Every structure is written in C-alpha cells, then in structure tokens.
Amino acid sequence: KSSIFIIALSFAYFSKALTGTYMKSSVTQIERRFDLSSTHVGLIDGSFEMGNLLFLAVVSHFGAQLHRPRLIAAGCLLMAVGALLTGLTHFFMGFYKYDTVIQVLQSSNVSIPACVDPLKTVDMPEIQIEPSVEDNKGCERESSSHMWIYVFLGNALRGIGETPVTPLGISYIDDFAKAENSPFYIACLQTITLLGPMFGFLLGSYCAKLYVDVGYVDMESVTITPKDSRWVGAWWLGFLISSSLLLVSSIPFWFLPRSLPKQGDETDTPTPPSLTLDGAEITSCIFPPCPSKGFLPSLKRLLGTPTYFLFLCAAILKFNSFIGLLTFKAKYMEQQFGQSASRANFLIGVLNLPAVAVGIFLGGLLMRRYKLSVVSGAQLSFATSFMGYLLLLLQFGTKCDNRPVAGLTVSYNGSSVSYNGEMLFSDCNRDCSCSPDEWDPVCSDSGVTYVSPCMAGCLNSSGRGKNTVGNSTSARLGQCPHAKDCTRSFTSYMAVSVLSSFINSLGATPGYMVIIRCITPDLKSLALGIQTLVTRTLGGIPAPVYFGALIDSTCLKWSIKKCGGKGACRIYDSNMYRIIFLGLITCLSGTSYFFMIAVIVLLKRQFWKADRDIELQQHKASKESGIMAQLETQEKSGAGSTSPKLSSDKTDSTGVGKDLEG
C-alpha cells in the first residue's frame, strides 16, 4: 500500500501542478480577454495563495491527527470544482470582440477608407461618431458585470483544495519510509510532479494557438494572428481538462488506510501511537522530545528555532523571486523577443522544465548516494543556487531593442523618442481625424509599425481577414517583426535560462530536507505547513501584484475599454521591461543568500555541539566500562588469595580509589 500511496500522491501532484502552471501560462490570455492590467491579473493569480492562507495552518496542525488520505482526497475534489468554475466563466460571456478599425468584408473586391480627409467626400458606409443605443446598453452590461471575479473565485477554491495535499502527503511518506529512503522518495515525487508543469505549459501552448471562440466564429474573418497583442487563445479549454484530471486523482485516497507500518518493521501493524507524535518517531532526532500542548505553544517553539526562522526568511525572498519569474516569464519572452504566447509556453515546457526535473532527481540521488548530512545538504543547496544566480545576471546581456513604432519608440522621421500623446500625430496624419486610442497596427514596407492604418496615412484598405492590405500593399496588418539579430539573442537567452534552471534545481531536495531534519519530529507537519503558508502569504500573494505593477509602468500604449478607462497593455518599452523584471528577480535572490549563510553557520554549530556531546557520552561510557572491568579483575584476584594478606587488599583498594577519582 505504500507504493500505491506514492503513485496516487504523484498523480495528484501532477494534476495540481498541471493546473497551476496552466494558470500561469494563461496569464496573457486572461489579461486580454477580460481587458485587465498586469496588476489585476497578478491579483487573480494570487487568489490561489489566498485560499491557502485561510486553511493551511489549521490543516497542517490538526490534519496529522485525522485521516490524512481522505483529507487529501477531499482537497483534490475541491480543486477540481475550482478549475471547473474558472473554465465555465468563458460560457457566461459573449463572443470576444477585439478593437479594430478594419471592417470585416464579405468580398475581397470591396475597398473602404481608412483615413478620412474631412475636406473630401468619400462614398462609404456611414460612420457613427457617437455610440448607438445598442452600444450604450452593451456598455452598461460591461460595467456592471465583472466576469473575472469568477476566475478569481475558482482559483481561490483551488488554493483551499490544495491545502492538505502538500504537508500531509510529505509527512505521511516520511512516517513510513526509512530515514535514508525518505529523501529519495521525495525527490522521485518532486521529479514526477514536474511532469505536471511541463504538460501544463504544453497544454497552454496548444490552447493559445486556438482562437478563444474556436468553433463558433468564421476564422477567415479574424484579422489578427497569435503574435498580435489582441489575440486571445482558448484559455478556458485547459481548465476543463485539468478539472477532469483532478477529479480522477482524488479517487484512490478514499480507499487508503489512516497510517502505514514503518519500513523495516517485522510486524505488519502500524506503529503504535504512543511511540509517535504526529506520526513521526521521537528517537529519530537529536533534540529531546517535547510534546506540544496546543497550536500556539507548538508555533512558538517552531519559530523560536533560529535555524528554521532564518531558513524561512530566505525561502520567502526566493519564493518571491520564483513566483514573479514563473508568472511573467512567458510574457517576458513575448515582449522582449517577439515570441507568441504559444511558442513561449512550448519552449518553457520542453526545455526549462525537463532541466529542472533532471536537476531535482540528481539532487536527491546525490543525497542518497553520498549520505549527505544536513549541513552538507544546506551547503549544496546554497552553492547550486548561487551558481544559478550568477547565470541569471548574464540574461541582462541577452536583449532585443524596441521595435520601431511610429510615435511610440521612434518619431515619424525615424529618430528615437520618449512617448507622449502628441507624438502619435504628424503632418501626414494630423488631418485624418485619427483616434489616439486606436490599436490596429500595420507594418509598412520601411519596417516601421504604425498604431493604426489611419496613423499610417492609408487612404483605403482592401482584402479580407488577415490578407487585408492598405494603399496597394504598402502596409500590411500586424506589427513588423524584430531584427534578425534578435533571433541570436533569443537563442542565447534560452541557453542561459535552461542551464540556470538545471543548476538551481540541484539543491532543491537538499534544501527541502533541511526543514525536515533541523526541527523536532513532533513539529514536522506544522513546520512544513507554516513554511508553505508563510512563503505563499508573503510571496505567492504579493509577488504577482507588485511584479505586475512594475511591468505596467513600462507600458507605452494601453487599450481603451468600451465604457472608457484603461484596459490591457498593447506594447511595452522592452528595454525598461528587461531592466525592471530581471533587476527585481536578482535583487530578491541576492538578498536571500545572506540568510542562507547564517543558516549554514548555525547548522554547523548545532550539529558540532551534538556530535561533541555524543563523543563525550561515548568516552564517559567507555571509561566507566573500563573501571568496572578493572573492579571485576581485582575481585577475582582477591577471591584467590588468603585472608592474612590484608596489605595487598589495602593496596588494591587504594588503587581502585585512585582509579575512581581519576
């Protein structure tokens, strides 16, 4: 049954990791579909950790006293409901309508004006400057219905459901596994779990290729491509798939026993509760046993352990850096290197995550092969993390310059500019009655992108769908591609990123085992729960929000909602994006190393003192056994001598007295 539990827990980890990373991969799609800023999307992403915050500490403490497999089953079921609610939000909404000034033509022979000269009369359909009654009604509906709240609630439900899975699953394994096998089992579990993020990003890549209303609209009439900043993929489809997986993963746990026998025991009965605290053996730790009387005393003892507290501070900073990177890495690849969301997710899934999986597995194998101590494990975790940090610094040099966008990154005569609203207009389009709020980019033959055909001075457009052109093929729909040297920069970026991911992950398992082994066993479940709770509260919730807010500060052009107000960003200043995004990650990671150094120093002192006490006890025991052996020898020799030889007895007793004094 122990193997069944490990397999079932691995599949549950796989399913929840797939769902979580699919959410990360869909950030761009959700942002565009609901017309939100990166800050708001970060808040939605953080709702998962908010759900954890509500129940994690209580479940971690009291869960060990209940039926842990059934609690895990209930958690998986709740996660399935949350993912289902998130995906169903799509069906509560109407069709997606992206902002465009290009009318959808039923025939490629028809031409329509794109730039209206107010001094001339052009035969064209009537242009309505004021919104119609239907538009006003639509505006009222839009302002009164915030459909993203359902995505927020669904994500929060997933967070609540995930609460019992991690702390209770790990502690359950560590209870029945031998001490030398536990790191290997956890490493295998984490390695299999990483298949979840891999397939999550691949699923995100596939869904991002599909148009959001696929099957309901004529794709020939869609004028945008997956590389367009207005494109929205079928983000809802992946949540329906992941909900099914989570539902299946809950089934085995309903039939597993409350506890399992310890590996190596001759009997098949579980370990008596009197010998354990929270399912962990007291004798397996160097610390004296101290049973907890309640939650608050246990928490006080836990946070009063300096090693654990400093490790917790380092974990908070590292988790902030990790969450910010994972949430917006695909978006960074889109904005910095001009990759589509589908390709960015695909590359993360097939390159970065396999490297992480191999690194975690090798880290666990190293601990088992060389039987690394807690101190050695902490040193390995620090060394690999710092090497990965140095590689991260190299990513500052892998960059692509801003695309030339007239009025945003370059002026209309080709020189660089700092954006302001008036720069969007020039002599060639000032009399065209163009709206500065439009975003329907076209690429000219000169390689310069214009924010709309009107701004490009196009007098007319012709064609249908993606084949629409302006002014006799002098401008085509969509932004101009990056320069050729950007491809080489992107290749270098991916190489450094994959190598950094591999080296960082080598220390993941040793670092995880530090938490388990540096505290008393009766606090093991609580320690894992508090570590997860605190890092997600102080890292998982705020990190996507402030990362998103800083990313928003680099936006050059915002979409405008139907009822007014700022929507999703259409184009960023890629140079500022790179500096802020990578700078924040390196700052957080760099600060965490000060705490890690302090942890290693404390661990050395702690285990050196423990080893010295053990040596003193062994030395004292050996000395006492030597004295007893000497006494036995003297008694035997005294029994063999005659009674008149009192002087010899006196000498012997004096010698024994000296030995005892010594």
Short mmCIF file of C-alpha atoms in Angstrom, two decimals, residues 136-311:
data_model
loop_
_atom_site.label_atom_id
_atom_site.label_comp_id
_atom_site.label_asym_id
_atom_site.label_seq_id
_atom_site.Cartn_x
_atom_site.Cartn_y
_atom_site.Cartn_z
CA ASN A 136 -24.76 52.12 -24.71
CA LYS A 137 -26.67 49.07 -23.45
CA GLY A 138 -23.58 46.95 -24.01
CA CYS A 139 -21.56 49.48 -22.10
CA GLU A 140 -23.94 49.27 -19.16
CA ARG A 141 -23.77 45.49 -19.18
CA GLU A 142 -20.00 45.56 -19.37
CA SER A 143 -19.60 47.98 -16.49
CA SER A 144 -22.00 46.05 -14.26
CA SER A 145 -20.60 42.56 -14.91
CA HIS A 146 -17.08 41.82 -13.76
CA MET A 147 -16.73 38.28 -15.04
CA TRP A 148 -13.11 38.00 -13.93
CA ILE A 149 -14.41 37.58 -10.37
CA TYR A 150 -15.46 34.02 -11.27
CA VAL A 151 -11.88 33.27 -12.33
CA PHE A 152 -10.71 34.79 -9.04
CA LEU A 153 -13.10 32.61 -7.01
CA GLY A 154 -12.26 29.46 -8.97
CA ASN A 155 -8.57 30.00 -8.39
CA ALA A 156 -9.19 30.61 -4.68
CA LEU A 157 -11.13 27.33 -4.45
CA ARG A 158 -8.16 25.54 -5.97
CA GLY A 159 -5.98 27.09 -3.28
CA ILE A 160 -8.26 25.86 -0.50
CA GLY A 161 -8.36 22.37 -2.01
CA GLU A 162 -4.58 22.20 -2.31
CA THR A 163 -4.18 22.89 1.42
CA PRO A 164 -3.96 19.28 2.74
CA VAL A 165 -2.10 17.75 -0.20
CA THR A 166 1.46 19.03 0.30
CA PRO A 167 2.09 18.96 4.10
CA LEU A 168 0.07 15.81 4.84
CA GLY A 169 1.37 13.92 1.81
CA ILE A 170 5.05 14.59 2.59
CA SER A 171 4.68 13.87 6.31
CA TYR A 172 2.78 10.63 5.52
CA ILE A 173 5.67 9.44 3.35
CA ASP A 174 8.31 10.45 5.89
CA ASP A 175 6.43 8.49 8.57
CA PHE A 176 6.52 5.06 6.89
CA ALA A 177 9.80 5.47 4.96
CA LYS A 178 13.26 4.74 6.35
CA ALA A 179 15.34 7.81 7.14
CA GLU A 180 17.77 7.07 4.29
CA ASN A 181 14.95 6.42 1.80
CA SER A 182 12.83 9.47 2.58
CA PRO A 183 14.94 11.98 0.56
CA PHE A 184 14.92 9.62 -2.42
CA TYR A 185 11.13 9.16 -2.29
CA ILE A 186 10.59 12.91 -2.02
CA ALA A 187 12.99 13.51 -4.92
CA CYS A 188 11.12 10.96 -7.05
CA LEU A 189 7.83 12.57 -6.06
CA GLN A 190 9.07 16.04 -7.00
CA THR A 191 10.52 14.76 -10.26
CA ILE A 192 7.23 13.12 -11.31
CA THR A 193 5.43 16.24 -10.14
CA LEU A 194 7.48 18.33 -12.56
CA LEU A 195 5.84 16.50 -15.42
CA GLY A 196 2.73 18.45 -14.40
CA PRO A 197 4.22 21.89 -15.13
CA MET A 198 5.74 20.50 -18.32
CA PHE A 199 2.40 19.29 -19.63
CA GLY A 200 0.72 22.38 -18.19
CA PHE A 201 2.84 24.67 -20.34
CA LEU A 202 2.43 22.39 -23.35
CA LEU A 203 -1.34 22.44 -22.86
CA GLY A 204 -1.13 26.22 -22.53
CA SER A 205 0.86 26.35 -25.77
CA TYR A 206 -1.74 24.31 -27.62
CA CYS A 207 -4.72 26.29 -26.29
CA ALA A 208 -3.01 29.61 -27.04
CA LYS A 209 -2.91 28.62 -30.73
CA LEU A 210 -6.67 28.12 -30.83
CA TYR A 211 -8.84 31.21 -31.11
CA VAL A 212 -10.90 31.87 -27.99
CA ASP A 213 -14.22 31.34 -29.82
CA VAL A 214 -12.97 28.47 -31.95
CA GLY A 215 -15.88 26.52 -33.43
CA TYR A 216 -18.26 29.45 -33.07
CA VAL A 217 -16.80 32.03 -35.48
CA ASP A 218 -15.56 32.00 -39.04
CA MET A 219 -11.76 32.00 -38.70
CA GLU A 220 -11.43 33.57 -42.16
CA SER A 221 -12.98 36.73 -40.78
CA VAL A 222 -10.42 37.03 -37.94
CA THR A 223 -7.86 39.69 -38.90
CA ILE A 224 -5.33 39.01 -36.10
CA THR A 225 -2.71 36.29 -35.61
CA PRO A 226 -1.36 34.59 -32.44
CA LYS A 227 1.54 37.09 -32.40
CA ASP A 228 -0.85 40.04 -32.21
CA SER A 229 -1.22 41.72 -28.82
CA ARG A 230 -5.02 41.45 -29.18
CA TRP A 231 -5.06 37.70 -29.79
CA VAL A 232 -6.82 35.58 -27.16
CA GLY A 233 -6.44 31.81 -27.20
CA ALA A 234 -8.87 29.17 -25.96
CA TRP A 235 -7.77 29.67 -22.34
CA TRP A 236 -10.92 28.02 -20.95
CA LEU A 237 -10.30 24.64 -22.58
CA GLY A 238 -7.27 23.75 -20.43
CA PHE A 239 -9.18 24.35 -17.19
CA LEU A 240 -11.88 21.89 -18.21
CA ILE A 241 -9.22 19.26 -18.97
CA SER A 242 -7.33 19.84 -15.71
CA SER A 243 -10.57 19.67 -13.72
CA SER A 244 -11.15 16.14 -15.05
CA LEU A 245 -7.62 15.08 -14.05
CA LEU A 246 -8.05 16.44 -10.53
CA LEU A 247 -11.33 14.58 -10.15
CA VAL A 248 -9.70 11.28 -11.12
CA SER A 249 -6.72 11.89 -8.80
CA SER A 250 -8.98 12.08 -5.74
CA ILE A 251 -10.37 8.54 -6.12
CA PRO A 252 -7.51 6.32 -4.74
CA PHE A 253 -7.12 8.27 -1.48
CA TRP A 254 -10.63 7.38 -0.32
CA PHE A 255 -9.54 3.70 0.00
CA LEU A 256 -6.14 4.07 1.73
CA PRO A 257 -5.61 3.40 5.47
CA ARG A 258 -5.07 6.08 8.06
CA SER A 259 -1.44 5.04 8.61
CA LEU A 260 1.11 2.54 7.28
CA PRO A 261 3.76 0.41 9.04
CA LYS A 262 7.28 1.75 9.22
CA GLN A 263 9.62 0.25 6.61
CA GLY A 264 11.88 -2.38 8.16
CA ASP A 265 9.40 -3.36 10.90
CA GLU A 266 8.97 -7.11 11.27
CA THR A 267 5.28 -6.74 12.05
CA ASP A 268 2.67 -5.58 9.59
CA THR A 269 0.86 -3.43 12.13
CA PRO A 270 1.17 0.32 12.12
CA THR A 271 3.47 1.97 14.66
CA PRO A 272 1.63 2.42 17.99
CA PRO A 273 0.51 5.98 18.56
CA SER A 274 2.22 6.03 21.94
CA LEU A 275 5.61 5.85 20.26
CA THR A 276 4.99 8.71 17.88
CA LEU A 277 3.96 12.32 17.84
CA ASP A 278 2.04 13.50 14.78
CA GLY A 279 3.13 10.27 13.10
CA ALA A 280 6.90 10.90 13.48
CA GLU A 281 9.34 8.91 15.64
CA ILE A 282 10.80 10.89 18.54
CA THR A 283 14.04 8.92 18.59
CA SER A 284 14.95 9.88 15.03
CA CYS A 285 16.07 13.39 16.02
CA ILE A 286 18.98 14.65 18.10
CA PHE A 287 16.71 17.03 20.01
CA PRO A 288 14.99 15.97 23.26
CA PRO A 289 11.31 15.13 22.80
CA CYS A 290 8.91 17.84 23.87
CA PRO A 291 5.27 17.03 23.15
CA SER A 292 3.19 20.01 22.12
CA LYS A 293 0.22 21.01 24.26
CA GLY A 294 -1.52 23.04 21.56
CA PHE A 295 -1.18 25.02 18.37
CA LEU A 296 0.23 28.25 19.84
CA PRO A 297 2.90 26.57 22.02
CA SER A 298 3.94 24.46 19.04
CA LEU A 299 4.15 27.55 16.83
CA LYS A 300 6.18 29.40 19.47
CA ARG A 301 8.66 26.53 19.72
CA LEU A 302 8.90 26.30 15.95
CA LEU A 303 9.56 29.99 15.30
CA GLY A 304 11.90 30.01 18.31
CA THR A 305 14.27 27.71 16.42
CA PRO A 306 16.82 30.15 14.90
CA THR A 307 17.80 27.82 12.06
CA TYR A 308 14.22 27.35 10.94
CA PHE A 309 13.37 31.04 11.25
CA LEU A 310 16.35 32.19 9.14
CA PHE A 311 15.68 29.48 6.57
#
